Amino acid sequence: MSIMDSLKAKAKADKKTIVLPESMDKRTFAAAEQILKEGIANLVIIGTPDEIAENSKGYDISGAAIVDPFTDPNRQKYIDKFVELRSKKGVTPEAAEEMMTKDYMYYACLMCKCGDADGAVSGACHSTGNTIRPALQLLKTKPGISSVSGFFLMEVPDCEFGDNGLFVFADCAVNTDLDSAKLAEIAGLSAESFKMFTGGEPKVAMLSYSSMGSAKHDDVTKVADAVKMAQERFPEIEIDGELQLDAALVPSVGELKAPQSKVAGHANTLVFPSLEAGNIGYKLVQRLAKAEAYGPVLQGLSMPVNDLSRGCFAEDIVGVVAMTAVQAQLASE
């Protein structure tokens, strides 16, 4: 069974309500039909009757709840909540109403905030920034978490490394400016995500071009400092570094370069030192090793909201909805 089949089964066992705000895209409806058919989640699709009629042609979405942001009976409740949350930033009832009806992602996040949905998935026609911004403004980060980060759940075929070819790669999608404190925080969040989605015990490697001081540079020091911070903040998690990639994954190399490390040679959760390294790294593995790359999945928000690639297929939306549902299960415990 693939990891995605496992995640779908987990989602089905305790169905959550996920909002899809991109009713202007036919891929939303192709995905919705499959999600409803497989029973992965309860769905809310936000859109006007014209948008729904035009883009859902040929798809059976009869099991989804359709919310028209212009006539929804809960509309005033959401306007009031928006103003409550953002009045200090100058948001008036009129401004809230305009933002909610122009950008359905705000409406989706307000549904989550008011307890009418468990999570949201967007990004097929919106940038990552336009997906994350409403979530940060309305849902905020988890207590004690300073920023949102993104990871990919990687499933590499015929792979002896990681957890039978399963890995979390972070951050590959969100943070362009990573200091030691953010890297340490990402290490803890990524470990939590690995355990949530795979059921395995995370072994977190903080990656660099140096292993345990073999090179000297400010970039290496940044990662080494992050390791110390992460180990102090998350003492229950196995986190080590700085490690080169081969030292993190290959037992013989890990034994040679970091013989005292419990992580070296056995890592399944890889924290990259920069966004560009993470983004390049996951795409290399995806393309050259023919790996499945599920994500980017966002971590650090108080409620699950996830992003899609604008080049995604309907099947990708199905997968991200399943992952969002699993995150929502944990959030509700």
XYZ file of C-alpha atoms in Angstrom:
333
model
C 0.000 0.000 0.000
C 1.368 3.425 -0.942
C 1.579 6.152 1.677
C -1.216 8.023 -0.088
C -3.496 4.977 0.053
C -2.729 4.783 3.766
C -3.505 8.484 4.266
C -6.778 8.201 2.377
C -7.797 5.272 4.573
C -6.944 7.302 7.669
C -8.951 10.269 6.386
C -11.978 8.060 5.707
C -11.913 6.651 9.241
C -12.738 10.042 10.773
C -14.118 12.286 8.044
C -13.432 15.988 8.306
C -14.956 18.936 6.453
C -12.585 20.602 4.000
C -13.313 23.817 2.101
C -12.399 24.251 -1.571
C -12.635 27.964 -2.470
C -11.521 27.750 -6.114
C -14.857 27.237 -7.833
C -13.490 29.092 -10.857
C -11.332 26.076 -11.781
C -12.610 22.833 -13.311
C -9.890 20.822 -11.541
C -11.648 21.598 -8.256
C -14.754 19.768 -9.444
C -12.877 16.834 -10.951
C -11.134 16.397 -7.608
C -14.352 16.910 -5.641
C -16.093 14.149 -7.557
C -13.302 11.702 -6.688
C -13.066 12.815 -3.033
C -16.803 12.353 -2.556
C -16.856 9.048 -4.410
C -14.050 7.654 -2.254
C -15.465 9.151 0.956
C -12.202 10.883 1.871
C -13.763 14.050 3.320
C -16.899 16.111 3.537
C -16.579 19.023 1.120
C -17.686 22.637 1.019
C -17.247 24.436 -2.310
C -17.503 28.227 -2.282
C -18.958 29.871 -5.368
C -21.883 31.625 -6.978
C -24.517 29.579 -8.809
C -23.062 30.736 -12.132
C -19.523 29.717 -11.175
C -20.667 26.336 -9.953
C -22.862 25.670 -12.997
C -20.184 26.700 -15.486
C -17.218 24.805 -14.033
C -18.871 21.687 -12.603
C -20.329 20.517 -15.928
C -19.782 16.796 -16.336
C -18.918 16.172 -12.681
C -21.079 14.679 -9.951
C -20.644 16.911 -6.898
C -24.094 16.248 -5.461
C -22.560 15.238 -2.120
C -20.803 18.593 -1.601
C -22.193 21.565 0.304
C -22.270 24.650 -1.924
C -21.851 28.027 -0.243
C -22.681 31.196 -2.162
C -20.722 33.981 -0.416
C -23.339 36.530 -1.478
C -26.395 34.752 -0.039
C -25.005 32.444 2.664
C -27.071 32.679 5.892
C -23.777 32.692 7.848
C -22.411 35.644 5.904
C -22.982 38.215 8.666
C -21.413 35.929 11.260
C -18.265 35.758 9.159
C -18.204 39.521 8.576
C -18.461 40.088 12.324
C -15.659 37.602 13.011
C -13.454 39.214 10.348
C -13.923 42.643 11.947
C -13.306 41.225 15.419
C -10.007 39.740 14.279
C -8.771 42.577 12.068
C -10.353 45.831 13.252
C -7.032 46.974 14.713
C -5.630 46.657 11.188
C -8.362 48.923 9.871
C -10.784 46.272 8.588
C -14.345 47.648 8.629
C -17.523 45.623 7.969
C -17.571 47.039 4.434
C -13.939 46.095 3.827
C -14.485 42.633 5.290
C -17.452 42.033 3.020
C -15.503 43.141 -0.031
C -12.486 40.952 0.762
C -14.648 37.902 1.478
C -16.529 38.136 -1.802
C -13.538 39.039 -3.956
C -11.222 36.402 -2.485
C -12.990 33.238 -1.410
C -9.926 32.094 0.544
C -10.852 34.655 3.198
C -14.333 33.141 3.312
C -12.857 29.644 3.640
C -10.602 30.672 6.528
C -13.522 32.341 8.314
C -15.542 29.146 7.990
C -12.666 27.316 9.682
C -12.272 29.988 12.362
C -15.983 29.836 13.214
C -15.965 26.049 13.486
C -17.960 25.385 10.311
C -15.072 23.573 8.598
C -11.906 21.764 9.658
C -9.473 22.908 6.970
C -9.046 24.447 3.530
C -7.125 23.722 0.329
C -6.312 26.353 -2.288
C -3.600 27.274 -4.772
C -4.640 25.786 -8.128
C -5.220 29.318 -9.373
C -3.672 31.352 -6.579
C -0.069 31.915 -5.546
C 1.345 30.475 -2.334
C 1.329 33.987 -0.857
C -2.343 34.482 -1.679
C -3.141 31.148 -0.055
C -1.128 31.704 3.111
C -1.940 35.396 3.707
C -5.628 34.940 4.667
C -4.702 31.982 6.863
C -2.057 33.967 8.727
C -4.363 36.949 9.171
C -7.406 34.995 10.341
C -6.219 31.659 11.750
C -2.736 32.641 12.994
C 0.091 30.290 13.840
C 0.016 27.702 16.621
C 0.896 29.000 20.092
C 4.665 29.355 20.395
C 5.268 29.071 16.655
C 6.749 32.100 14.914
C 6.172 31.295 11.240
C 4.637 28.917 8.720
C 6.834 26.489 6.820
C 6.225 23.958 4.085
C 7.284 20.369 3.573
C 6.971 17.600 1.034
C 6.233 14.014 1.983
C 8.504 12.062 -0.346
C 7.948 8.429 -1.295
C 10.972 7.049 -3.141
C 10.503 3.673 -4.887
C 12.939 0.822 -4.173
C 14.815 2.904 -1.644
C 16.766 1.462 1.279
C 17.162 4.809 3.020
C 14.858 6.806 5.274
C 11.822 4.918 6.517
C 11.631 2.397 3.670
C 11.860 5.264 1.187
C 9.612 7.675 3.088
C 10.940 11.125 3.967
C 9.883 14.586 4.971
C 11.799 17.371 3.174
C 11.541 20.902 4.644
C 11.345 23.807 3.972
C 10.871 23.517 0.214
C 8.115 26.063 -0.372
C 7.682 28.981 2.004
C 10.550 30.598 3.933
C 13.019 32.577 1.873
C 14.950 33.890 4.869
C 15.975 31.147 7.268
C 17.980 31.945 10.373
C 19.033 29.472 13.069
C 15.894 29.947 15.147
C 13.585 29.313 12.188
C 15.574 26.230 11.156
C 15.264 24.877 14.696
C 11.520 25.473 14.695
C 11.163 23.790 11.302
C 13.041 20.768 12.657
C 10.481 20.311 15.426
C 7.469 20.870 13.191
C 8.832 18.538 10.511
C 9.401 15.783 13.050
C 5.797 16.153 14.166
C 4.637 16.016 10.539
C 6.698 12.903 9.800
C 5.170 11.065 12.752
C 1.663 12.270 11.903
C 1.735 11.123 8.288
C 3.881 7.979 8.421
C 3.420 6.706 11.974
C 7.194 6.250 12.209
C 9.686 7.794 14.600
C 11.378 10.868 13.122
C 15.135 11.131 12.857
C 15.910 14.696 11.858
C 19.076 15.679 9.999
C 19.954 19.374 9.704
C 21.705 19.476 6.348
C 24.750 21.409 5.202
C 27.816 20.948 3.003
C 29.698 20.228 6.230
C 29.480 17.333 8.668
C 30.117 18.054 12.341
C 32.453 20.968 11.749
C 34.338 19.600 8.726
C 34.017 23.022 7.051
C 34.031 26.540 8.466
C 31.694 29.256 7.176
C 28.859 31.434 8.439
C 26.400 29.206 6.558
C 27.704 26.176 8.454
C 27.584 28.026 11.772
C 23.942 28.934 11.094
C 23.016 25.255 10.841
C 25.203 24.187 13.773
C 23.549 26.823 15.961
C 20.129 25.645 14.755
C 20.968 22.100 15.850
C 21.785 23.279 19.381
C 18.565 25.304 19.564
C 16.475 22.415 18.249
C 17.992 19.895 20.645
C 17.293 22.201 23.584
C 13.758 23.040 22.460
C 12.747 19.508 21.424
C 14.747 17.147 23.681
C 12.346 14.278 22.998
C 13.169 14.260 19.259
C 16.299 12.785 17.686
C 17.830 15.791 15.882
C 21.448 16.099 14.813
C 23.812 17.915 12.493
C 25.188 19.653 10.752
C 25.332 16.755 8.286
C 26.073 16.341 4.617
C 23.339 14.486 2.766
C 25.276 11.234 2.393
C 26.240 11.305 6.064
C 22.568 11.763 6.938
C 21.303 8.878 4.804
C 24.019 6.248 4.245
C 24.924 4.199 7.336
C 28.552 3.603 6.325
C 29.136 7.292 5.599
C 27.305 8.361 8.743
C 29.487 6.029 10.822
C 32.601 7.505 9.240
C 31.685 11.192 9.456
C 29.564 11.278 12.634
C 30.219 8.076 14.609
C 28.558 9.338 17.802
C 25.313 10.381 16.088
C 22.079 8.402 16.391
C 20.709 10.233 13.342
C 23.627 10.001 10.913
C 23.037 7.253 8.390
C 19.415 6.810 9.485
C 17.697 10.161 8.842
C 14.136 10.254 7.509
C 13.390 13.946 8.057
C 15.661 16.343 6.186
C 15.820 20.038 7.062
C 17.505 21.998 4.289
C 19.580 25.093 5.096
C 17.761 27.326 2.601
C 14.615 27.438 0.510
C 16.555 27.119 -2.731
C 18.365 24.006 -1.488
C 15.101 22.442 -0.355
C 13.235 23.264 -3.550
C 16.035 21.965 -5.764
C 16.490 18.899 -3.575
C 12.906 17.688 -3.658
C 12.630 18.250 -7.415
C 15.857 16.325 -8.055
C 14.554 13.353 -6.093
C 11.108 13.613 -7.674
C 12.428 13.657 -11.234
C 15.562 11.511 -11.106
C 14.380 8.892 -8.620
C 10.782 8.969 -9.945
C 9.596 9.682 -6.414
C 6.138 10.799 -5.408
C 6.251 14.269 -3.875
C 3.129 15.059 -1.847
C 2.792 18.729 -1.008
C 3.744 21.370 -0.324
C 1.991 20.823 2.984
C 1.945 23.756 5.387
C 2.898 23.347 9.038
C 2.707 25.770 11.934
C -0.829 27.136 11.434
C -3.456 26.797 14.167
C -5.755 25.007 11.687
C -4.812 23.083 8.550
C -4.677 25.128 5.363
C -2.737 23.778 2.418
C -1.357 25.049 -0.838
C -1.431 23.561 -4.333
C 0.869 24.005 -7.283
C -0.772 26.039 -10.024
C 0.254 23.244 -12.392
C -1.476 20.597 -10.293
C -3.778 17.884 -11.564
C -7.096 16.902 -10.006
C -5.425 13.860 -8.432
C -2.977 16.185 -6.656
C -5.893 18.074 -5.125
C -7.367 14.783 -3.916
C -4.086 13.914 -2.211
C -3.688 17.293 -0.522
C -7.286 17.154 0.720
C -6.567 13.739 2.264
C -3.458 15.124 3.971
C -5.368 18.177 5.196
C -8.035 15.888 6.651
C -5.388 13.904 8.523
C -3.907 17.127 9.911
C -7.413 18.139 11.015
C -7.840 14.857 12.866
C -4.758 15.613 14.946
C -5.827 19.224 15.522
C -9.171 18.088 16.928
C -7.715 15.591 19.397
